[in-house]
Amino acid sequence: MAEPGPGNVDLHHTLSVNHDDLEYFANVQLNNFLRELAADPGYQAMLAFGGVEAGEFTALLTGHAATFPAAGNVKANFGALAKGLAADLKKAGLQMTDAQLEILKTLEIMDAAHEEAMTAAEMMQILNKVVSSAPTKSG
């Protein structure tokens, strides 16, 4: 018997994904994720704070340095965090868009291959014609 994987998961099962699953994932789930990400106020705020895109929030108001001495450090550190996070979020969104396009290209290739594929019966007909037209061996 095979060794179970982490959490006693059987690692010998095969994952099967069909055309409709991929199409739904690319056109519905990834599309919804990208649309929700772009519309998310927190995402938009981080992009603005990080200086990646223009927006309503571009500066962190930490107070006056006389009353809050660490204001400058908080502002600078938050700015660096926002810039890094905004860049990472933007990159993740672009990677998801690329994934969506790659899945759709794969579906096109699958469709074209399906249309061009021969059935086993068609292949047997061709092979039978080749075999029957071949000269016989004289012994």
XYZ file of C-alpha atoms in Angstrom:
139
model
C 0.000 0.000 0.000
C 1.214 3.526 -0.762
C 2.441 5.830 1.951
C -0.139 8.516 2.759
C 0.833 12.153 2.328
C 0.462 14.904 4.912
C -2.874 14.645 6.712
C -3.288 11.052 5.498
C -4.027 12.253 1.948
C -3.646 9.564 -0.687
C -1.089 10.979 -3.127
C -1.902 8.453 -5.853
C -5.118 10.001 -7.113
C -5.204 11.727 -10.441
C -6.546 15.246 -10.839
C -8.737 15.683 -13.857
C -9.799 19.055 -15.190
C -12.046 19.379 -18.174
C -12.536 22.123 -20.725
C -15.591 23.593 -18.986
C -13.763 23.760 -15.631
C -10.868 25.697 -17.155
C -13.158 28.007 -19.074
C -15.221 28.744 -15.947
C -12.089 29.352 -13.879
C -10.602 31.764 -16.441
C -13.734 33.611 -17.517
C -15.666 33.697 -14.249
C -13.523 33.099 -11.179
C -10.330 34.860 -12.261
C -12.315 37.609 -13.912
C -14.348 38.185 -10.724
C -11.182 38.157 -8.604
C -9.486 40.758 -10.800
C -12.576 42.964 -10.902
C -13.030 42.759 -7.108
C -9.339 43.461 -6.530
C -9.409 46.558 -8.737
C -12.543 47.867 -6.976
C -11.374 47.111 -3.426
C -10.940 50.372 -1.446
C -8.044 48.949 0.574
C -6.237 47.923 -2.595
C -6.810 51.340 -4.150
C -5.606 53.060 -0.958
C -2.398 50.979 -0.869
C -1.708 51.775 -4.521
C -2.167 55.488 -3.761
C -0.136 55.416 -0.524
C 2.603 53.512 -2.331
C 2.663 56.033 -5.172
C 1.825 53.363 -7.745
C -1.428 55.034 -8.823
C -3.143 58.329 -8.113
C -5.847 58.190 -5.503
C -7.610 59.827 -2.611
C -5.100 58.690 0.020
C -1.525 59.651 -0.708
C -0.125 60.632 2.672
C -0.340 59.232 6.180
C -1.186 61.955 8.687
C 0.709 60.887 11.780
C 0.481 64.117 13.725
C 3.005 66.763 14.612
C 6.534 65.748 15.548
C 6.408 67.951 18.660
C 3.519 65.968 20.122
C 4.442 62.617 18.559
C 8.223 62.358 18.122
C 8.058 59.117 16.141
C 5.710 60.661 13.560
C 8.417 60.925 10.909
C 9.526 57.317 11.390
C 5.955 56.016 11.326
C 5.241 58.000 8.176
C 8.426 56.837 6.421
C 8.037 53.199 7.458
C 4.381 53.127 6.471
C 5.277 54.704 3.139
C 7.870 51.992 2.508
C 5.397 49.284 3.539
C 2.674 50.735 1.332
C 5.033 51.025 -1.635
C 6.221 47.416 -1.290
C 2.731 46.064 -0.709
C 1.292 48.075 -3.589
C 3.988 46.769 -5.936
C 3.361 43.187 -4.793
C -0.416 43.523 -5.161
C -0.038 45.067 -8.600
C 2.314 42.254 -9.629
C -0.105 39.622 -8.289
C -2.934 41.184 -10.299
C -0.802 41.166 -13.454
C 0.176 37.545 -12.846
C -3.488 36.601 -12.472
C -4.267 38.397 -15.731
C -1.407 36.509 -17.412
C -2.714 33.233 -15.961
C -6.167 34.006 -17.299
C -4.767 34.670 -20.785
C -2.638 31.510 -20.691
C -5.639 29.399 -19.713
C -7.692 30.898 -22.539
C -4.840 30.212 -25.014
C -4.654 26.644 -23.739
C -8.388 26.240 -24.313
C -7.988 27.474 -27.895
C -5.192 24.950 -28.458
C -7.323 22.183 -26.936
C -10.261 23.123 -29.171
C -8.087 23.168 -32.287
C -6.500 19.819 -31.377
C -9.914 18.292 -30.738
C -11.155 19.425 -34.152
C -8.050 18.057 -35.879
C -7.819 14.792 -33.949
C -8.607 11.522 -35.648
C -10.811 8.998 -34.025
C -9.498 5.474 -33.506
C -11.952 4.270 -36.163
C -10.635 6.778 -38.711
C -7.066 5.707 -37.935
C -7.984 2.024 -38.360
C -9.592 2.746 -41.745
C -6.398 4.441 -42.928
C -4.207 1.634 -41.574
C -6.440 -0.993 -43.218
C -6.091 0.763 -46.575
C -2.307 0.916 -46.162
C -2.059 -2.740 -45.141
C -4.390 -3.948 -47.920
C -2.541 -1.983 -50.586
C 0.891 -3.197 -49.513
C 2.452 -5.843 -51.710
C 2.347 -9.319 -50.252
C 5.523 -11.063 -49.236
C 6.380 -13.986 -51.396
C 7.915 -16.733 -49.496
